[in-house]
Tab-separated table of C-alpha atoms in Angstrom:
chain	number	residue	atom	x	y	z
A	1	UNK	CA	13.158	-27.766	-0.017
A	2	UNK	CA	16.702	-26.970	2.156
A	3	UNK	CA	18.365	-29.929	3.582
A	4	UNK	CA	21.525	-29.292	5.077
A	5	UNK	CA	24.055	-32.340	6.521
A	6	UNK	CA	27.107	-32.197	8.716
A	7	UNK	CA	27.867	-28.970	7.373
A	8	UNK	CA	31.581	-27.846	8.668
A	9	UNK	CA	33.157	-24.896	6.678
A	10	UNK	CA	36.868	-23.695	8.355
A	11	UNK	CA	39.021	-20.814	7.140
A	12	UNK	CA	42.672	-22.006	7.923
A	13	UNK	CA	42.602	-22.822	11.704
A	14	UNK	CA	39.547	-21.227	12.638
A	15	UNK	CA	36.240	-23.435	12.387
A	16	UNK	CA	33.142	-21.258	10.714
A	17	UNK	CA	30.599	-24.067	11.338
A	18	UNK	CA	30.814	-27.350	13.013
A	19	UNK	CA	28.458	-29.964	11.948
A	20	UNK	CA	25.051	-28.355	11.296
A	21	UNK	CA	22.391	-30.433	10.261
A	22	UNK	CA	18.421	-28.740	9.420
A	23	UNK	CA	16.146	-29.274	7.027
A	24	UNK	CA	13.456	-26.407	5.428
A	25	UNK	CA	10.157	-27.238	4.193
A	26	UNK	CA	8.798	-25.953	1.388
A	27	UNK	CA	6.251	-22.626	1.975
A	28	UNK	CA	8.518	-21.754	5.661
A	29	UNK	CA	9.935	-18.312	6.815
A	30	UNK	CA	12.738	-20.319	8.063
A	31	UNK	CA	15.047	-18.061	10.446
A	32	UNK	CA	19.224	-17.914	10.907
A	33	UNK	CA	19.432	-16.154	14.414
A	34	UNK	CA	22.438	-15.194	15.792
A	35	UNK	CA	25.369	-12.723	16.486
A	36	UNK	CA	27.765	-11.423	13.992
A	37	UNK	CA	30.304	-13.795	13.907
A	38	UNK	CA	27.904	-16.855	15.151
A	39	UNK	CA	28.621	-18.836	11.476
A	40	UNK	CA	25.273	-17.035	9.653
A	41	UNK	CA	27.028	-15.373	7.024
A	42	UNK	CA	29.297	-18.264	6.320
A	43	UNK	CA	25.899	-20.562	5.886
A	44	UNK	CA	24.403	-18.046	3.884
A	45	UNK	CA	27.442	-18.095	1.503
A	46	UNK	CA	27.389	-21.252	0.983
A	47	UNK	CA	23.630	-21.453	0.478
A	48	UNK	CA	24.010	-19.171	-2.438
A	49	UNK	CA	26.645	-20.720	-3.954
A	50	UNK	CA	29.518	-18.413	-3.378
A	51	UNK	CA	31.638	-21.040	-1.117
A	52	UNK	CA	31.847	-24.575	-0.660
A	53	UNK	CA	31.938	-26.257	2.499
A	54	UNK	CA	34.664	-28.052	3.918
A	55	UNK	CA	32.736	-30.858	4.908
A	56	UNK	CA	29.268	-31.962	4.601
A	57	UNK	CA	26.133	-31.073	1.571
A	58	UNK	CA	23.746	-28.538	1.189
A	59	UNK	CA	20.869	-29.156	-1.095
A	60	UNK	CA	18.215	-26.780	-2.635
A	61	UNK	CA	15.166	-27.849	-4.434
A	62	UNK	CA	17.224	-31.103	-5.419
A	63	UNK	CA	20.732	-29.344	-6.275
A	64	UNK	CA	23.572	-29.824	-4.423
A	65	UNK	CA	25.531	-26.468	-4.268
A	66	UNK	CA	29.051	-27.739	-4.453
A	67	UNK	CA	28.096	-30.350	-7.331
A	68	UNK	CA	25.361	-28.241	-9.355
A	69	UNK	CA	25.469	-24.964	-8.509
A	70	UNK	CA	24.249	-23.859	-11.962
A	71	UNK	CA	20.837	-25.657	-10.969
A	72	UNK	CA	20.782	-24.021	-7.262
A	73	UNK	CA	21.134	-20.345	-8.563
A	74	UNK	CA	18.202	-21.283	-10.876
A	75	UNK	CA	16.161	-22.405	-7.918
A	76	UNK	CA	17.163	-19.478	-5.589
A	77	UNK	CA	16.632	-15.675	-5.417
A	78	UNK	CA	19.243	-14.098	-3.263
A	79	UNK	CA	18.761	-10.740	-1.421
A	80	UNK	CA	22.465	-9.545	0.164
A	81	UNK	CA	22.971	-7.262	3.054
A	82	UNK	CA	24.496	-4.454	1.176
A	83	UNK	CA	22.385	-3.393	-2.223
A	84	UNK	CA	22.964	-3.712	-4.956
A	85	UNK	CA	20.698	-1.194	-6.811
A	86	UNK	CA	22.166	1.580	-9.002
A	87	UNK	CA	20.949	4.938	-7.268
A	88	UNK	CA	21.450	6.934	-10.900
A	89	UNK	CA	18.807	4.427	-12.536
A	90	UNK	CA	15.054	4.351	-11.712
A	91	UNK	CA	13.058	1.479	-10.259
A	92	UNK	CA	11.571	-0.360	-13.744
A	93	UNK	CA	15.472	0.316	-15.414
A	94	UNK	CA	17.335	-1.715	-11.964
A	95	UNK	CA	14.565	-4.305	-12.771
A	96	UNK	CA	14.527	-4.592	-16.745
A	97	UNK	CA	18.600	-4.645	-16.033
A	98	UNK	CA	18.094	-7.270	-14.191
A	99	UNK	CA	16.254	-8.990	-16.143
A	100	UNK	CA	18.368	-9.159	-19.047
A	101	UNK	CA	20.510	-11.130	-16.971
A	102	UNK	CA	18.452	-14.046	-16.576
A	103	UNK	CA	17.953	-13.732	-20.565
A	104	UNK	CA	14.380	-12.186	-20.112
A	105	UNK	CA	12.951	-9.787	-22.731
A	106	UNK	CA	9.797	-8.293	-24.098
A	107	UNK	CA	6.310	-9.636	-23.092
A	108	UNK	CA	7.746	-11.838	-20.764
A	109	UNK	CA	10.039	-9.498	-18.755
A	110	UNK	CA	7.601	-6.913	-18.926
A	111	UNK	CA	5.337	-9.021	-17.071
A	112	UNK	CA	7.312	-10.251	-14.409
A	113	UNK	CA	8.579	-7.114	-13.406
A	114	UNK	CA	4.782	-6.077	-13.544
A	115	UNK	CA	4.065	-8.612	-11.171
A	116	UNK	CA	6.890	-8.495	-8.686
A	117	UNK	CA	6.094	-4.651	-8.307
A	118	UNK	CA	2.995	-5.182	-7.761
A	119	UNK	CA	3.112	-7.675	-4.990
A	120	UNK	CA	5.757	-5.434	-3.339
A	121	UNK	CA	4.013	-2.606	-3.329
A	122	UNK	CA	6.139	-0.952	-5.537
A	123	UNK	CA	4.558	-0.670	-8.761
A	124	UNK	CA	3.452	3.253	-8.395
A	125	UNK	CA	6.772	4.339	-7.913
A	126	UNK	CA	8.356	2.516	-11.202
A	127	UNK	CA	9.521	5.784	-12.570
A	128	UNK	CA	11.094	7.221	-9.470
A	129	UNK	CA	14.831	7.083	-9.043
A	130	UNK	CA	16.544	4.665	-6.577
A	131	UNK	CA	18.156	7.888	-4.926
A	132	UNK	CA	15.135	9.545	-4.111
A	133	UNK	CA	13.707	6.220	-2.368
A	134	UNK	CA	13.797	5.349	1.212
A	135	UNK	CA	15.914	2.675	2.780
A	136	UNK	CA	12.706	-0.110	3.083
A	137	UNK	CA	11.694	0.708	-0.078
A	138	UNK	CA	15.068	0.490	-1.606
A	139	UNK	CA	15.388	-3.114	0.295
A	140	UNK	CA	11.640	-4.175	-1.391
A	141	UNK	CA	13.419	-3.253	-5.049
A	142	UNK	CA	16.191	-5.636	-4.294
A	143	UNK	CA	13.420	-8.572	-3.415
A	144	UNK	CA	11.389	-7.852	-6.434
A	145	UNK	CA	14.941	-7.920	-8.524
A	146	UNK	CA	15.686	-11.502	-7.244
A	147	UNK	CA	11.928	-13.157	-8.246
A	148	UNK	CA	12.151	-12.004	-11.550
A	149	UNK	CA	12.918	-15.862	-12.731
A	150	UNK	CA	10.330	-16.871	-10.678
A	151	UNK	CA	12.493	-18.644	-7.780
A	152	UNK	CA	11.537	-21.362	-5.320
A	153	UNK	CA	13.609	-20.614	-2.725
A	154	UNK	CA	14.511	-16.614	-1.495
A	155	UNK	CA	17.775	-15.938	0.558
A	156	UNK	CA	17.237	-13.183	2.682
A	157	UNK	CA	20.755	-11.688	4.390
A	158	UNK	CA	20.369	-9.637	7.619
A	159	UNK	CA	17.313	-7.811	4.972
A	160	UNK	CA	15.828	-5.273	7.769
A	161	UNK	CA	19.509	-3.988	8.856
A	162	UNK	CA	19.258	-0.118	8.751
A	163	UNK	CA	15.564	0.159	9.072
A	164	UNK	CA	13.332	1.583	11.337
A	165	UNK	CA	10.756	-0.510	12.770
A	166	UNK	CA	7.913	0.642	10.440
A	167	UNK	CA	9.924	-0.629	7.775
A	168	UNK	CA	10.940	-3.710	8.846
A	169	UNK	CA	6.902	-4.565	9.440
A	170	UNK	CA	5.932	-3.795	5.641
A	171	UNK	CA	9.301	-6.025	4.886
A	172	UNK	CA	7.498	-8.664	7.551
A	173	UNK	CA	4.175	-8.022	5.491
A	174	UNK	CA	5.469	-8.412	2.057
A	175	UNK	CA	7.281	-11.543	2.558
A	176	UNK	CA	4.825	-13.474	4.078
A	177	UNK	CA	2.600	-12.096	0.798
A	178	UNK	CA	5.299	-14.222	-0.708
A	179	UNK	CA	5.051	-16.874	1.084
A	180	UNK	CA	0.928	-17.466	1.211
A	181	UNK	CA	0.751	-15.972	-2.735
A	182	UNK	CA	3.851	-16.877	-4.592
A	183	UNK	CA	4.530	-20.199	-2.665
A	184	UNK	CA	8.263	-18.827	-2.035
A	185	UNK	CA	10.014	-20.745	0.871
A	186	UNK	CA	12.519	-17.870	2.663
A	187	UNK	CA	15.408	-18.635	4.482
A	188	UNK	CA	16.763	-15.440	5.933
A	189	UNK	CA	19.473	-14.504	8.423
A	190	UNK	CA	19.159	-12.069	11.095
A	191	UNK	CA	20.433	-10.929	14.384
A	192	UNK	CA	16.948	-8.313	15.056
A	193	UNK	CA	14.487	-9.806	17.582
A	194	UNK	CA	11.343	-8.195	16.328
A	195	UNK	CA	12.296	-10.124	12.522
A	196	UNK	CA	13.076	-13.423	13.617
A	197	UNK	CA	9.958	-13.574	15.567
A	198	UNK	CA	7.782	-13.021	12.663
A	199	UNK	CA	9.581	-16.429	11.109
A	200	UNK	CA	7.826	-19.862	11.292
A	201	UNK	CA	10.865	-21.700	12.554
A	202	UNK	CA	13.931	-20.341	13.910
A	203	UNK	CA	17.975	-22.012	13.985
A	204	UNK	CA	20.146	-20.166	16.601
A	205	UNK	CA	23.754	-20.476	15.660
A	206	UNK	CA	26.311	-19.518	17.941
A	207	UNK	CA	30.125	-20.114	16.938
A	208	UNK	CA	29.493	-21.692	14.020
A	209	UNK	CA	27.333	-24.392	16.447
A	210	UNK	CA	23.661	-24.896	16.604
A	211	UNK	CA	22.542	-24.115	19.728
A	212	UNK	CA	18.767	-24.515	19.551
A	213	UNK	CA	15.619	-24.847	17.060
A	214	UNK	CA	12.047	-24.348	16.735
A	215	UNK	CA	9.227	-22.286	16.739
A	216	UNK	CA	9.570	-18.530	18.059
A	217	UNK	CA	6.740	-19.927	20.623
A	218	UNK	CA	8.308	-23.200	21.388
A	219	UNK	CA	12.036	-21.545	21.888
A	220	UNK	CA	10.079	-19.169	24.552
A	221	UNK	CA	8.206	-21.535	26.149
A	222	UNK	CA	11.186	-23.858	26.725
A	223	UNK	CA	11.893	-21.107	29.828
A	224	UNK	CA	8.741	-20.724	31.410
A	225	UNK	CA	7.867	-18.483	34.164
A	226	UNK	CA	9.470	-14.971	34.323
A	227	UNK	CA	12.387	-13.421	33.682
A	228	UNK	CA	13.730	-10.970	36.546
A	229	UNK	CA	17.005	-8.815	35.652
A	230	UNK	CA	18.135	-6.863	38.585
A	231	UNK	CA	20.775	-4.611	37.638
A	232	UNK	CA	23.345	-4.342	40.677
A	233	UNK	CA	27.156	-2.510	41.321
A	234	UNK	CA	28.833	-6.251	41.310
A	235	UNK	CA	26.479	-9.067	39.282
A	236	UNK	CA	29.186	-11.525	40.094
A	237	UNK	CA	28.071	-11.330	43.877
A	238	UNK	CA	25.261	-10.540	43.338
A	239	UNK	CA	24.850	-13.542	41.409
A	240	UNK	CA	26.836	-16.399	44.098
A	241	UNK	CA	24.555	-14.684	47.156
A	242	UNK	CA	21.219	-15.523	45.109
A	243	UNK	CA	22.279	-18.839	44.500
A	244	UNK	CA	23.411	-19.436	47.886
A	245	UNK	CA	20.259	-17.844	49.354
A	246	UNK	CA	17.544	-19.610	47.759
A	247	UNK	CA	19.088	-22.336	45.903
A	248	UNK	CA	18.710	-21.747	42.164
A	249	UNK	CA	20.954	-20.182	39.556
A	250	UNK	CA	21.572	-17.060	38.374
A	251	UNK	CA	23.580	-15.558	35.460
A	252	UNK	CA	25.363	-12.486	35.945
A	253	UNK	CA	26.542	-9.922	32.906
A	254	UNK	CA	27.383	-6.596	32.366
A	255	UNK	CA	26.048	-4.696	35.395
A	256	UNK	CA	23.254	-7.618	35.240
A	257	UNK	CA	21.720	-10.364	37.597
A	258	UNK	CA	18.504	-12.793	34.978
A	259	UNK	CA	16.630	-15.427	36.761
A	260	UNK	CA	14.054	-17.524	35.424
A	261	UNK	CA	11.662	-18.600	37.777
A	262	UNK	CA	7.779	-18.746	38.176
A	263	UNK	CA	6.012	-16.232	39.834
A	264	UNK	CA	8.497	-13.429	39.388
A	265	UNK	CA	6.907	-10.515	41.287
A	266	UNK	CA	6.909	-13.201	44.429
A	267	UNK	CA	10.942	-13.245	44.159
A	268	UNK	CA	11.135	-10.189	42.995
A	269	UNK	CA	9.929	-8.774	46.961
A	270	UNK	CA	11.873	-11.730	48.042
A	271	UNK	CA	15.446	-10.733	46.468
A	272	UNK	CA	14.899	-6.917	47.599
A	273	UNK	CA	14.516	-7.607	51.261
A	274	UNK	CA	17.319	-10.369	51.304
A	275	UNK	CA	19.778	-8.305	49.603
A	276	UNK	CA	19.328	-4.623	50.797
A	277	UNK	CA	21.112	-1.851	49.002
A	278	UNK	CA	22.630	-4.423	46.631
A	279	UNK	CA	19.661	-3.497	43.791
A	280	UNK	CA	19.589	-1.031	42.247
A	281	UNK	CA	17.100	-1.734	40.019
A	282	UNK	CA	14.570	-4.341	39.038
A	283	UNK	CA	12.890	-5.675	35.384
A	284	UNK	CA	10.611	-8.288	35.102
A	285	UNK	CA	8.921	-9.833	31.911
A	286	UNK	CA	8.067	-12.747	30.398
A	287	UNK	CA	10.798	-14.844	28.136
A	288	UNK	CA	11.903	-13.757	25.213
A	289	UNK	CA	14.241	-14.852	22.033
A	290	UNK	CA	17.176	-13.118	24.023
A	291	UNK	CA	16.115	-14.918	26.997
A	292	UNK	CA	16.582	-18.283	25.266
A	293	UNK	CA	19.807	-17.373	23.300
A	294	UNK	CA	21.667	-15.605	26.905
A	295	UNK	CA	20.167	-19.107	28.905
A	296	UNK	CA	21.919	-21.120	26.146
A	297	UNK	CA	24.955	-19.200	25.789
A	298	UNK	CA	25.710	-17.027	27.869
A	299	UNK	CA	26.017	-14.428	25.332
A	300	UNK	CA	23.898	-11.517	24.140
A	301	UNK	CA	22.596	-11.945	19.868
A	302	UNK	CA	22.887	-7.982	19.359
C-alpha cells in the first residue's frame, strides 16, 4: 500500500532523511516513532504531498507523490497536528464544508458524513459547535473530515498530542474500528509511548536515519531481561565503576545509570552493596519502547 525507497530529503546543508527504505501493507497501523526533529514530520510531508524529496520515491496505492500527486491525495486522508476545524461552525457544517471540496453533494454527501460520524462516535453531537467540544473529540471530527472520499490510506500526524490518556484510548479504539471495518491502512507519526504501542508495526527514526523496525513486541523483546535505572550524584562514574566491576555496559544520562541484564533484582542487591552511598535510588522493570530507542541511540524519544 506505502512503499518508500532511498528516501533522502535535505534543506540546504542540513540532511532531513538519509536513505529510508519501508514498505506498509495494506489493513496496518503502521507507526513513525521518534523525537521532534528525528525526520517524522519531514516524511509525513512528503507522504502527503506537500514536499518532494531530494532523492529517492514514495508510492501510495500505486501513485508516486512527486510524479502523480493528484492520484495520491485521492488515495489518502490526511489528519495534521494542528486542526483545522472552524470553532464558530458546528460538527455536520465542518463536515458538509468539507465535503464540498471533494465535489460531494446531496444524497451522497449526506451519507458519508452519516457514516463517518457514526463510526467515530460522533454522530449525536452533529449539531453541537466545534467550540463547545473537547480536545479528543475535536481530533475524531478532523478524522471523520478526511474519510469523507472514502480513502485507502489515512495520515495520522502526532494525532493524540494534547490529550489526556482517556482520550488518546477512544482515538486508539476508533482507529483500529477503521482499520478491521473500513479496511483503512494508517500510517501515523508519534513521539507518545502509550500510541505507538497500540500500532501493528513500528519505524523509529532518529536524525532523519532509521534506527530500528518491527513489532511493538519484537522491538521489546530484542532487550530481554530487565531494565535497572539507578539514579546516582555522578552517572558518568557511576557508569565506568559498573562496567569495571562486573564486566558489562552501562549507559549513563541525566542523573541516570540503565542496564539491561537478566535477573534484575539479583544485580540490583549486587550493585547496592558494591557501590555504597553511590545510589541513591533504584527502578527496575521490564523493557520498554524507550528502552529500545535510549539502547539504540542514546537519546530519550520525549
Amino acid at each position: 500500500m506505502i512503499h518508500v525507497r532511498n528516501l533522502t530529503h535535505r534543506y540546504g546543508d542540513r540532511v532531513a532523511l538519509s536513505n529510508v527504505n519501508f514498505d506498509v501493507a495494506p489493513g496496518e497501523i503502521f507507526g513513525l516513532l521518534g523525537p521532534n526533529g528525528g525526520g517524522k514530520s519531514s516524511l509525513f510531508r512528503i507522504l502527503a504531498t506537500m514536499m518532494a524529496p531530494t532523492e529517492g520515491s514514495a508510492e501510495i496505492n500505486g501513485h508516486d507523490v512527486a510524479s502523480d500527486p493528484s492520484g495520491v491525495r485521492r488515495s489518502v486522508g490526511v489528519v495534521f497536528q494542528t486542526q483545522s476545524l472552524d470553532k464558530a461552525l458546528t460538527v455536520e457544517e465542518n463536515l458538509r464544508a468539507q465535503g464540498h471540496l471533494h465535489g460531494l453533494s446531496g444524497v451522497v454527501l449526506r451519507d458519508r458524513m452519516h457514516h463517518a460520524m457514526q463510526i467515530l462516535g460522533i454522530d449525536d453531537r452533529r449539531k453541537d459547535l466545534v467550540e463547545t467540544l473537547s480536545g479528543g473529540l475535536r481530533r475524531r471530527v478532523e478524522i471523520a473530515k478526511a474519510l469523507l472520499h472514502k480513502p485507502k490510506v489515512l495520515l495520522m500526524d502526532e494525532a493524540s498530542t494534547g490529550l489526556d490518556p482517556a482520550a488518546r484510548r477512544e482515538l486508539g479504539h476508533h482507529m483500529q474500528l477503521l482499520r478491521d471495518q473500513e479496511g483503512v491502512t494508517i500510517l501515523l507519526t508519534t513521539h507518545i509511548l502509550a500510541e505507538a504501542e497500540r500500532c501493528t508495526r513500528l519505524l523509529l527514526l532518529h536524525q532523519g536515519h532509521i534506527v530500528t523496525q518491527g513489532t511493538p513486541a519484537q522491538l521489546r523483546a530484542s532487550i530481554g531481561g530487565d531494565v535497572v535505572v539507578l539514579e546516582t550524584s555522578d552517572a558518568k562514574a557511576l557508569a565506568a565503576d559498573i562496567q569495571d566491576r562486573f564486566g558489562f555496559s552501562a549507559t549513563a544520562r541525566d542523573g541516570e545509570v540503565r542496564v539491561e541484564i537478566q535477573s534484575g533484582h539479583r544485580f540490583i542487591a549486587e550493585v547496592v552493596e558494591a557501590f555504597p552511598g553511590a545510589i541513591e535510588s533504584v527502578g527496575l522493570h521490564k523493557p520498554s519502547l524507550e528502552d529500545v530507542f535510549m539502547r539504540e541511540t542514546g537519546a530519550a524519544i520525549d
